[in-house]
Coordinates of C-alpha atoms and ligand atoms in Angstrom, one line a residue:
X26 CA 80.9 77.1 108.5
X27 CA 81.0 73.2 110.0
X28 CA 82.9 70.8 107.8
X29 CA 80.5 69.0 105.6
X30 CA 81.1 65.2 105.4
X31 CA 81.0 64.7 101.5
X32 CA 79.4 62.3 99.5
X33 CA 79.9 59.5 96.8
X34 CA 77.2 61.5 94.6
X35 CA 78.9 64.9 94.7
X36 CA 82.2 63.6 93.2
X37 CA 83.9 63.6 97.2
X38 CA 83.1 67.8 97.6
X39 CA 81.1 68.8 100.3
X40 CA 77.3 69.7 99.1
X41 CA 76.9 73.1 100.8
X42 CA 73.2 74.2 98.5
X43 CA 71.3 72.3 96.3
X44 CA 68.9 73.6 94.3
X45 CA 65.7 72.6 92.9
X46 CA 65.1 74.3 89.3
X47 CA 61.7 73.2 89.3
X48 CA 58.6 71.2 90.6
X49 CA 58.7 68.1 88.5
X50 CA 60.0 64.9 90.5
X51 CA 62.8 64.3 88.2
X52 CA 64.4 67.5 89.2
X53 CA 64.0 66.7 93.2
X54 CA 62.7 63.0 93.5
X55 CA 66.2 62.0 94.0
X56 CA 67.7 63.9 96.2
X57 CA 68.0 61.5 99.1
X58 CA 70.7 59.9 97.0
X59 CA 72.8 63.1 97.3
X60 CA 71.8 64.3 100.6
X61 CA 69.1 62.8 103.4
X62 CA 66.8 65.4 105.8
X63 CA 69.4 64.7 108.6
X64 CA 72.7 65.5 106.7
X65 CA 70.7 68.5 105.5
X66 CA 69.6 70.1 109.2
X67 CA 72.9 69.2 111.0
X68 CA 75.0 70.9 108.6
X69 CA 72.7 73.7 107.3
X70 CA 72.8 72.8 104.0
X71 CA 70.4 75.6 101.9
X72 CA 68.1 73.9 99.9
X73 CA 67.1 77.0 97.2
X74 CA 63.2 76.6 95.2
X75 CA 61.3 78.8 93.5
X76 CA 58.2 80.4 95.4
X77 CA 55.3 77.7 95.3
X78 CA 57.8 74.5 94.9
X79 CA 56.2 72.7 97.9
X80 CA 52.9 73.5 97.3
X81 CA 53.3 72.5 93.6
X82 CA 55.3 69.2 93.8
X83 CA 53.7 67.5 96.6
X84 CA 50.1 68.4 95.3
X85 CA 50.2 68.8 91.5
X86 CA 49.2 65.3 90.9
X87 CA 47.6 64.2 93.7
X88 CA 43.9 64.7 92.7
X89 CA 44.7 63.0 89.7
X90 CA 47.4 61.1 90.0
X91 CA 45.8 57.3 89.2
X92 CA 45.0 58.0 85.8
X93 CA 47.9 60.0 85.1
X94 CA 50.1 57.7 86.4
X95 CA 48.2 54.7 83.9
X96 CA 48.7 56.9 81.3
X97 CA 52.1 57.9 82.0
X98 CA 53.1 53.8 80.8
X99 CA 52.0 54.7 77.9
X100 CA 54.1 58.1 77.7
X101 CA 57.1 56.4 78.7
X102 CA 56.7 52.8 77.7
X103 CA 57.1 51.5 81.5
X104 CA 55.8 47.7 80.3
X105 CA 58.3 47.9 77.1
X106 CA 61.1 46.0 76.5
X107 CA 64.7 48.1 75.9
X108 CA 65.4 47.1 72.3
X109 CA 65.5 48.7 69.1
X110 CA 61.6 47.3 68.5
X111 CA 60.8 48.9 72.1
X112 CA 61.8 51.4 73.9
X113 CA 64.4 53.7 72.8
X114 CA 64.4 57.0 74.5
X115 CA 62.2 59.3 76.7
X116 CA 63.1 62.6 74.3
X117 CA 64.2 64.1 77.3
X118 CA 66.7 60.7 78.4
X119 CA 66.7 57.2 78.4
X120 CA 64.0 56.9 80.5
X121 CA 62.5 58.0 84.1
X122 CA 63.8 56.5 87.5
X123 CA 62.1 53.7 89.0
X124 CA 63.6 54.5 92.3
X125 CA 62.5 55.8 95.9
X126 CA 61.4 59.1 95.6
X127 CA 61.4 62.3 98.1
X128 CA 61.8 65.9 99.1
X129 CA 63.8 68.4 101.0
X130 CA 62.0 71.9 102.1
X131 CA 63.4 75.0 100.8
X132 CA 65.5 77.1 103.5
X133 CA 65.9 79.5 100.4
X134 CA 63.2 80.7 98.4
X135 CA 63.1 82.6 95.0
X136 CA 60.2 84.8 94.2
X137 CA 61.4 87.7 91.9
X138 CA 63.8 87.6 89.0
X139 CA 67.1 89.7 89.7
X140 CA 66.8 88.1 93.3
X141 CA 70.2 87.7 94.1
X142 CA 72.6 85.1 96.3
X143 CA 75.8 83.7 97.7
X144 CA 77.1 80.6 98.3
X145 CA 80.1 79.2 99.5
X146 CA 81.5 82.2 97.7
X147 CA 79.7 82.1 94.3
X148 CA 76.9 84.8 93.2
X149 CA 74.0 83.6 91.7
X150 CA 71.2 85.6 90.2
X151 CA 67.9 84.4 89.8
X152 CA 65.0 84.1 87.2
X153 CA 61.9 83.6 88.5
X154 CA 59.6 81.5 86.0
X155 CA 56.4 79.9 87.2
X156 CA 53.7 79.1 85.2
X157 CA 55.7 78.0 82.7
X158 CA 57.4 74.6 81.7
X159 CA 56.2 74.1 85.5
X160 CA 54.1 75.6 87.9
X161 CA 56.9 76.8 90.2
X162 CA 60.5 77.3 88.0
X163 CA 63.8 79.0 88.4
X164 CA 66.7 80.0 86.6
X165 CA 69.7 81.4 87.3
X166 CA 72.6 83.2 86.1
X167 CA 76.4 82.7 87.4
X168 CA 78.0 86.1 87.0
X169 CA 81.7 85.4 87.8
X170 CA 81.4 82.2 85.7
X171 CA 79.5 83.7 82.8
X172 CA 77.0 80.6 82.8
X173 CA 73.6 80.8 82.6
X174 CA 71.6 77.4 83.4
X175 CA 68.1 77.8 82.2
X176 CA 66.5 74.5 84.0
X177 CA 64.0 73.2 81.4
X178 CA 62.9 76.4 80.1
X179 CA 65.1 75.4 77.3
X180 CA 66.2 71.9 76.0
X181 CA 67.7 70.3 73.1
X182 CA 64.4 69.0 71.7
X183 CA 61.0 71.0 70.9
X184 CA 59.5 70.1 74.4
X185 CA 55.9 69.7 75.5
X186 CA 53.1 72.3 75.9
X187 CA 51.0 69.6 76.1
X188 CA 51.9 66.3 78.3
X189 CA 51.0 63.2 76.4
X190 CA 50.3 61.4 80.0
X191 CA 47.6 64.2 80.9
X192 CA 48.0 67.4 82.9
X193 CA 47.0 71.1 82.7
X194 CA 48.6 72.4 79.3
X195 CA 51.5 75.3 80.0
X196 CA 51.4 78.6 78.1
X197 CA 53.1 78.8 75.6
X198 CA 53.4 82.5 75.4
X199 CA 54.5 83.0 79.3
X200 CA 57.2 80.4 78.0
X201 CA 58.8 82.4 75.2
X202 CA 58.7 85.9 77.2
X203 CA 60.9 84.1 80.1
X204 CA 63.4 82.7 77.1
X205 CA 63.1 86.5 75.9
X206 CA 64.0 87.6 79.5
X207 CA 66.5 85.3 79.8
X208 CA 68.3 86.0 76.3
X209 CA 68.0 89.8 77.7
X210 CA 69.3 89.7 81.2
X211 CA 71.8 86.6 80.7
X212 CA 71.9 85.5 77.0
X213 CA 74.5 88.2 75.9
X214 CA 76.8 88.0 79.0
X215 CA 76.8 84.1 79.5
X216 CA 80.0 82.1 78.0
X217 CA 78.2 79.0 78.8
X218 CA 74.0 77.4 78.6
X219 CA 73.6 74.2 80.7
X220 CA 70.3 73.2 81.3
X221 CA 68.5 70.4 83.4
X222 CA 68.1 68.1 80.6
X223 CA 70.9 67.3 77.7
X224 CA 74.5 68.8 77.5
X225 CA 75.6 72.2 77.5
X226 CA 76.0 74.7 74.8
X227 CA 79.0 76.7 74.3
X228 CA 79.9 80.1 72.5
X229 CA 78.4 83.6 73.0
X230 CA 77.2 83.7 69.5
X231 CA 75.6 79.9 69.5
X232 CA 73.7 80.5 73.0
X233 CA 72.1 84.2 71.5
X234 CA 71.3 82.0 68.8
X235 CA 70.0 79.1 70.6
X236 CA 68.1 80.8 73.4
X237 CA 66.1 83.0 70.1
X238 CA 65.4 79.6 68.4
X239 CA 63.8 78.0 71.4
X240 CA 62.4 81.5 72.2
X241 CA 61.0 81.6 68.9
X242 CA 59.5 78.2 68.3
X243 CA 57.5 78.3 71.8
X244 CA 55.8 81.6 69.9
X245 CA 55.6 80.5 67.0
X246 CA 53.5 77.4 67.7
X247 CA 51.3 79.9 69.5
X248 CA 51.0 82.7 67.5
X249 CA 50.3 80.5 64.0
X250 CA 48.1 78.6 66.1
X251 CA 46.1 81.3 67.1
X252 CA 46.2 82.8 63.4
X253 CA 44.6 79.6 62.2
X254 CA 42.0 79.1 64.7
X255 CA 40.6 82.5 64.3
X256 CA 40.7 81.8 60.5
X257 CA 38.1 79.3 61.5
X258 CA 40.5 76.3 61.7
X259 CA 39.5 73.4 64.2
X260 CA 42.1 71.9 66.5
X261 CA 42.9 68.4 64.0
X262 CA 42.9 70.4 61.1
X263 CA 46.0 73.4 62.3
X264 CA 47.9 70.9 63.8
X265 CA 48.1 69.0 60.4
X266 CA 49.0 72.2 58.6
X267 CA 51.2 73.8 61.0
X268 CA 55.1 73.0 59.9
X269 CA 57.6 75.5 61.4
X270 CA 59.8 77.5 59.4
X271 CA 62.9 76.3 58.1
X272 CA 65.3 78.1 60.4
X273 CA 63.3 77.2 63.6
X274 CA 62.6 73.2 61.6
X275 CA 66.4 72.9 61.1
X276 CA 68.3 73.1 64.3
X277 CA 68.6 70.0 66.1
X278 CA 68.5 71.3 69.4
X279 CA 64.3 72.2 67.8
X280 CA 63.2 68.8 66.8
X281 CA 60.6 67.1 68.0
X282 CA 62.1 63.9 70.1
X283 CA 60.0 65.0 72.8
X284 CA 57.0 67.7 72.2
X285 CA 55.3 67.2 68.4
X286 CA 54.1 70.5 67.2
X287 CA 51.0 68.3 66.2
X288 CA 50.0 68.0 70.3
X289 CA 51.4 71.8 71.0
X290 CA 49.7 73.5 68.5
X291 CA 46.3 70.9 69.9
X292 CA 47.8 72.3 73.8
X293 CA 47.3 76.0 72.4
X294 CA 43.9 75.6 71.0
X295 CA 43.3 74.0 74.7
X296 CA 44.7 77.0 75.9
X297 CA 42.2 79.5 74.8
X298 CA 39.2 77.3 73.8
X299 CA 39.0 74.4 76.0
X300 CA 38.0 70.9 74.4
X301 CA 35.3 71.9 72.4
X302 CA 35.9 72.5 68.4
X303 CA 32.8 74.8 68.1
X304 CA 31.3 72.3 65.4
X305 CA 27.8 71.0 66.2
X306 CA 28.5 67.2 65.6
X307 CA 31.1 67.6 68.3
X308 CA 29.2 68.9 71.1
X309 CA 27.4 65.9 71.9
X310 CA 28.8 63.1 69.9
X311 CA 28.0 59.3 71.2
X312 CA 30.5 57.3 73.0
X313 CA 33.5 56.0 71.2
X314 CA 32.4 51.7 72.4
X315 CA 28.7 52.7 71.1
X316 CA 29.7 55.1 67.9
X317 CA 32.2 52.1 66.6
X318 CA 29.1 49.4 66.3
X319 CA 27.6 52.0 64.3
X320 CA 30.1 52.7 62.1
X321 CA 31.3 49.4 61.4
X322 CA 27.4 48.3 61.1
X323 CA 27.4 51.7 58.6
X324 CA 30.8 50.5 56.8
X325 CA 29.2 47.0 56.0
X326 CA 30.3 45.0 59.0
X327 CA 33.7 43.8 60.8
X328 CA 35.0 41.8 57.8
X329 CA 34.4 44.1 55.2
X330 CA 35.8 46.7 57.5
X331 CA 38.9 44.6 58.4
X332 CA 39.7 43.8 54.6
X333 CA 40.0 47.8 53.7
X334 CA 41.8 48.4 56.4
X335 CA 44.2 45.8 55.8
X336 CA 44.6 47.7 52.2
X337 CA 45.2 50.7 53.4
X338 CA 47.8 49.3 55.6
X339 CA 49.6 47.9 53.1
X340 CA 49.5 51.2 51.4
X341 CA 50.9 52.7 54.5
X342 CA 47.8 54.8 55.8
X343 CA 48.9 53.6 59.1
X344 CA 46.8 56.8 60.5
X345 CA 43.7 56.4 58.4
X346 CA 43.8 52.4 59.7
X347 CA 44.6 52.8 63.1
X348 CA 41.0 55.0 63.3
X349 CA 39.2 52.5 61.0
X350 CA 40.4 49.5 63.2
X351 CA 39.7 51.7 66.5
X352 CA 36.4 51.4 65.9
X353 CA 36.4 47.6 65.2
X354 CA 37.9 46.4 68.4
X355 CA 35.6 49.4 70.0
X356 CA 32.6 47.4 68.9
X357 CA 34.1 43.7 69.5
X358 CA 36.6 44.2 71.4
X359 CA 37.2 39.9 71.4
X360 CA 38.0 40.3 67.9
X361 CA 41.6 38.8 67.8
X362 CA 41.8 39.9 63.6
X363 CA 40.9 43.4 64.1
X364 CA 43.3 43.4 67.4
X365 CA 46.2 42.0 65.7
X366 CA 46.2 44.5 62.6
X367 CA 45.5 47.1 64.5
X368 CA 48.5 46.4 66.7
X369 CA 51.0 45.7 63.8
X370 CA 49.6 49.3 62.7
X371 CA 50.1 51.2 66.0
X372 CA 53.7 49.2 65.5
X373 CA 54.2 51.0 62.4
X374 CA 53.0 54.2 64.1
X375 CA 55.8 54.0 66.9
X376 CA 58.5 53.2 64.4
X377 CA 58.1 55.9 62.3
X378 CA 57.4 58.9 65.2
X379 CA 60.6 60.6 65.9
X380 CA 58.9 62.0 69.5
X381 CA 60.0 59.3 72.5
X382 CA 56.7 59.7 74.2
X383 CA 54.7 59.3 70.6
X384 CA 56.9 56.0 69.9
X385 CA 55.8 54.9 73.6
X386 CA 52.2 55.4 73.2
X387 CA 51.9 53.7 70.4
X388 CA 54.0 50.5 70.7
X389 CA 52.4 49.8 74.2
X390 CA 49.1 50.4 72.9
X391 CA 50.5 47.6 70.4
X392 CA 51.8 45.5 73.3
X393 CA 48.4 46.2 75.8
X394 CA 46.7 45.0 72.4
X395 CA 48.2 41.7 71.9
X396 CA 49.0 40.6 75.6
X397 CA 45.6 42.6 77.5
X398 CA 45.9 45.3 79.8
X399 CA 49.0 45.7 82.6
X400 CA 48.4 46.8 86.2
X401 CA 50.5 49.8 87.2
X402 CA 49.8 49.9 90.8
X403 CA 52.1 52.7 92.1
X404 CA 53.8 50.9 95.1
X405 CA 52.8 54.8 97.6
X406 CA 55.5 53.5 99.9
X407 CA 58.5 54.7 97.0
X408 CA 57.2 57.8 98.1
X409 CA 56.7 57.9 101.5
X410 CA 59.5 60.9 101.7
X411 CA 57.4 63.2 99.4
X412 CA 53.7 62.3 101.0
X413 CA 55.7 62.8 104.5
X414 CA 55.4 66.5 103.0
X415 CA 51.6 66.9 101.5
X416 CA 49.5 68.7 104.0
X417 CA 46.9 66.9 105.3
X418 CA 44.1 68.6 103.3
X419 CA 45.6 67.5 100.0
X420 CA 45.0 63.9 101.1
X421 CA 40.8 64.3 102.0
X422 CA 41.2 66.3 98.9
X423 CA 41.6 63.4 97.1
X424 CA 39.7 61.5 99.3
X425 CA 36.6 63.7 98.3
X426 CA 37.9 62.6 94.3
X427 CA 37.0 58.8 95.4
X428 CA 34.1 59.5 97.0
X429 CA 31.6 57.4 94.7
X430 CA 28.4 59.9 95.0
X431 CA 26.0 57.8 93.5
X432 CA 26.0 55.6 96.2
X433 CA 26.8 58.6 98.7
X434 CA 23.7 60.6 97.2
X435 CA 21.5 59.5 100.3
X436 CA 24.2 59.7 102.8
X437 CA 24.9 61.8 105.8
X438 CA 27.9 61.9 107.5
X439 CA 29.9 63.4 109.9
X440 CA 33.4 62.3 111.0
X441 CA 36.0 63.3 113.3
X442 CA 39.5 63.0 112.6
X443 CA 41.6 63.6 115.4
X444 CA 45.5 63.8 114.7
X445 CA 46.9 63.0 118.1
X446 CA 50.3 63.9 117.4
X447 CA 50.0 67.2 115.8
X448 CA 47.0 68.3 117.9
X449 CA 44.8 69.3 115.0
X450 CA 41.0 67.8 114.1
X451 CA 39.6 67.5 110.3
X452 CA 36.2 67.1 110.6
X453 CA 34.8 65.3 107.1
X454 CA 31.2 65.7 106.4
X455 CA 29.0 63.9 103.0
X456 CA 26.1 65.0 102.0
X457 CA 24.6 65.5 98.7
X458 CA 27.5 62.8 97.2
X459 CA 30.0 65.8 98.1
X460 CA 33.2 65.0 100.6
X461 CA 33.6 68.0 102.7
X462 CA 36.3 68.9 105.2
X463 CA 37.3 71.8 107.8
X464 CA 40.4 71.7 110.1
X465 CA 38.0 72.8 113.0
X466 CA 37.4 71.7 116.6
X467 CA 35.5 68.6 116.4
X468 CA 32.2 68.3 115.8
X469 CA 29.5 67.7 118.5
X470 CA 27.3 65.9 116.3
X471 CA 29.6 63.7 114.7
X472 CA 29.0 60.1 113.8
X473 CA 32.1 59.0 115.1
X474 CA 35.4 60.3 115.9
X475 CA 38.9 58.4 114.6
X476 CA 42.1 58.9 116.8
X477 CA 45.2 58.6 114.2
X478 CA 48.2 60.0 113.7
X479 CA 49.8 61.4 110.8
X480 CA 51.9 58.3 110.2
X481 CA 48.8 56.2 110.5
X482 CA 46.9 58.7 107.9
X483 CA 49.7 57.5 106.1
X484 CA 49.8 54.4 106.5
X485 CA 46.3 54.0 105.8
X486 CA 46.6 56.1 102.3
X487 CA 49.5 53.1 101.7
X488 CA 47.5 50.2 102.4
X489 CA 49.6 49.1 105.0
X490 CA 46.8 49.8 108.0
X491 CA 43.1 48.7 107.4
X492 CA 40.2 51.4 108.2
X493 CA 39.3 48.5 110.9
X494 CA 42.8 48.7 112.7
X495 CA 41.7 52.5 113.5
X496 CA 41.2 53.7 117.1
X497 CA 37.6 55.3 117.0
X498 CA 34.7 56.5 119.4
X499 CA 31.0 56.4 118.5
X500 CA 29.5 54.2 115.9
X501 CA 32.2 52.4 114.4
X502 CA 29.5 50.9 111.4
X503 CA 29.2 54.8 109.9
X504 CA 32.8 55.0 109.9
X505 CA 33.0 51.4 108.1
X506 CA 30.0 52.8 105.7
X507 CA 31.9 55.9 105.1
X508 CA 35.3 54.0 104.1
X509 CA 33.1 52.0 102.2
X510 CA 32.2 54.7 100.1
X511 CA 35.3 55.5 99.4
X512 CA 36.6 54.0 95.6
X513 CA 40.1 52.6 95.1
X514 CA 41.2 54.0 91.3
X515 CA 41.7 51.5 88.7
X516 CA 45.3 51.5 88.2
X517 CA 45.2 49.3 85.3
X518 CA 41.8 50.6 83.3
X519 CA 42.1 49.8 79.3
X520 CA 43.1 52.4 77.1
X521 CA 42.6 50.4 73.8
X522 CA 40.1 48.8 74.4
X523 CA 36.6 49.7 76.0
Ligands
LIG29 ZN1 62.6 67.3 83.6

């Protein structure tokens, strides 16, 4: 094996392997601070992912990624101020990186549990998890060290089935069996639990009891939830009576600085019955901006309205005001008494939630209240490592998610895009206010045809290249009409306000 120059990062060793537990960027955003593409390839260093890691972490969020990204400011209180009347903590750490993000391909890929490996001399054997915490997950197990690292699968906080910043909710029973799995095949050998997230847990008897707890909890929350909604209970009304027993409530390692089981137990109704309640009034309900001007109009108007809800504030129905109020800045939103109440209520919210993320939605709805909404324009070239990665169907995907069909309804189009430098076409068609695309030979009857490369696709995805700096044969004014069509997402679209 070559000698491997070490690094600052890795304490002065060589880095021989890295592995990535899991899909989500903070588990493989970073790595260019440890080890760059180069240093990887000229020394062979094995880069070891579950089965789908690629696929999962450069696409996951694509499609959606705007408005999850607006939303994740609020989930992680990106405009707050680091103070005890701010941000504290994430639940999970202080709070995410702000840095360059990228990626490394696996040369090593895990796609059964009991898979096993060695490197540089140490066995490692494998739990493959997807579906559950993440859409492609690993753990593994070191035999000769007796340590089992169980990535995020298990944490010192009750974690999230649901993702307060918006993605697909995680099953919750797929969850527990891997912890059950894990307890089995690694929980009554392993000396040592260290996970991805928080410190490490020591002692045979305090892991088997640890690994059951989290096991349990993650079942618990689905099981009661499902007892409860087919006892006819809606999705507000379990979470406010679901509490979990008192040796799952008690352990620290359980609590909810992260995950609430109020928004799990709402991510396992989710789960089976999808957004609907099954109650009439709900299926059809008027828009929150129009529904607030009648209620406040049906509660006797914005002062009277502003005058109980200051009451019940004072009484500390912070909940019960923060609806009330909802609705008065819903139906004047340039009412500065109903906005300043309701933000010294969301305030009150933040201070008393023990969940990070819950603190963080709240106090920067409070902030977004008082100072109007921020801008979170996600600076693309931070990332330019990771997009480097997403295959070039991923980006018209999302392309076809701009497309503004209203406008498009009467359009037909057909363009060429010809990527020079990896001798491949995409031929993009709209019709019917639908984006379609084919890698295919070009077509004959195509309004125009662009010469790029996949820098330039890029480039132009970054803003750094204009659709008129584009090289392009036929009738440059459809291209133009088809860019045209194309929306930029508002980064910076209110939240509490309409
Ligand atoms: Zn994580």
């Amino acid at each position: 094996m070559p000698r491997i120059p070490s690094t600052r990062a890795s304490g002065g060793k060589p880095i021989v392997a890295v592995i990535f537990t899991h899909s989500h960027i903070d588990h493989f955003g970073g790595i260019e601070g440890v080890l760059s593409a180069e240093h990887a390839q000229r020394d062979n260093v094995r880069i070891i992912a579950p089965k789908g890691f690629m696929q999962e972490s450069t696409s996951e969020n694509l499609l959606a990624g705007p408005a999850m990204g607006r939303r994740a400011t609020y989930m992680f209180g990106g405009a707050l101020a680091r103070s005890p009347r701010d941000h504290v903590d994430s639940g999970l750490g202080k709070a995410p990186s702000k840095g360059h993000f990228s990626i490394l391909a696996p040369t090593d890929v895990i796609d059964h549990t009991g898979q096993t490996l060695t490197v540089d001399g140490l066995e490692f054997d494998f739990q493959y998890a997807p579906e559950s915490e993440a859409p492609a997950e690993l753990t593994f197990y070191l035999p000769q060290l007796k340590a089992f690292c169980g990535a995020e699968l298990v944490s010192h906080t009750l974690h999230n089935i649901y993702t307060l910043r918006g993605a697909k909710v995680r099953d919750a029973l797929k969850w527990s069996d891997y912890i059950d799995e894990a307890l089995q095949r690694y929980g009554r050998r392993a000396d040592v639990v260290f996970n991805s997230h928080h410190w490490p847990v020591w002692g045979h008897d305090r892991i088997v009891d640890y690994l059951k707890i989290q096991r349990d909890t993650y079942k618990y929350i689905h099981d009661q939830t499902l007892r409860l909604a087919n006892a006819g209970y809606t999705p507000r009304e379990i979470a406010e009576q679901l509490t979990l027993p008192e040796s799952l409530a008690k352990p620290f390692h359980n609590r909810g600085y992260y995950g609430t089981i109020s928004h799990d137990s709402k991510a396992v109704y989710q789960w089976y019955f999808g957004w609907f309640d099954g109650n009439p009034a709900n299926l059809d309900p008027l828009p929150p901006a129009d529904a607030a001007k009648k209620y406040v109009a049906f509660m006797g108007g914005t002062d009277a309205v502003i005058e109980k809800a200051q009451q019940s504030y004072d009484a500390g129905e912070y909940r019960w005001a923060a609806q009330v109020l909802n609705h008065v800045v819903f139906a004047e939103p340039d009412n500065d008494a109903a906005k300043a109440l309701l933000a010294k209520t969301y305030d009150q919210l933040g201070y008393r939630a023990q969940s990070g993320p819950w603190r963080d939605v709240y106090l920067t709805g409070a902030k977004e209240l008082r100072e109007g909404a921020q801008g979170t324009s996600l600076d693309m070239s931070r990332g330019l490592g990771l997009l480097r990665q997403v295959p070039i169907e991923r980006f018209f995907d999302a392309m076809a998610a701009r497309l503004n069909g209203p406008e498009a309804a009467t359009s037909n189009l057909t363009i060429n895009f010809d990527f020079q430098d990896r001798g491949e076409n995409h031929v993009l068609t709209i019709e019917n206010g639908v984006l379609h695309h084919w890698k295919r030979p070009p077509a004959d009857n195509a309004n125009a045809t662009v010469r790029l490369t996949h820098p330039a696709l890029l480039a132009l995805i970054g803003g750094q290249l204009s659709p008129q700096q584009l090289k392009v044969d036929g009738d440059r004014a459809s291209l133009g009409r088809f860019f045209s069509l194309l929306e930029a997402p508002d980064r910076g679209f209110a939240i509490v306000t309409p």
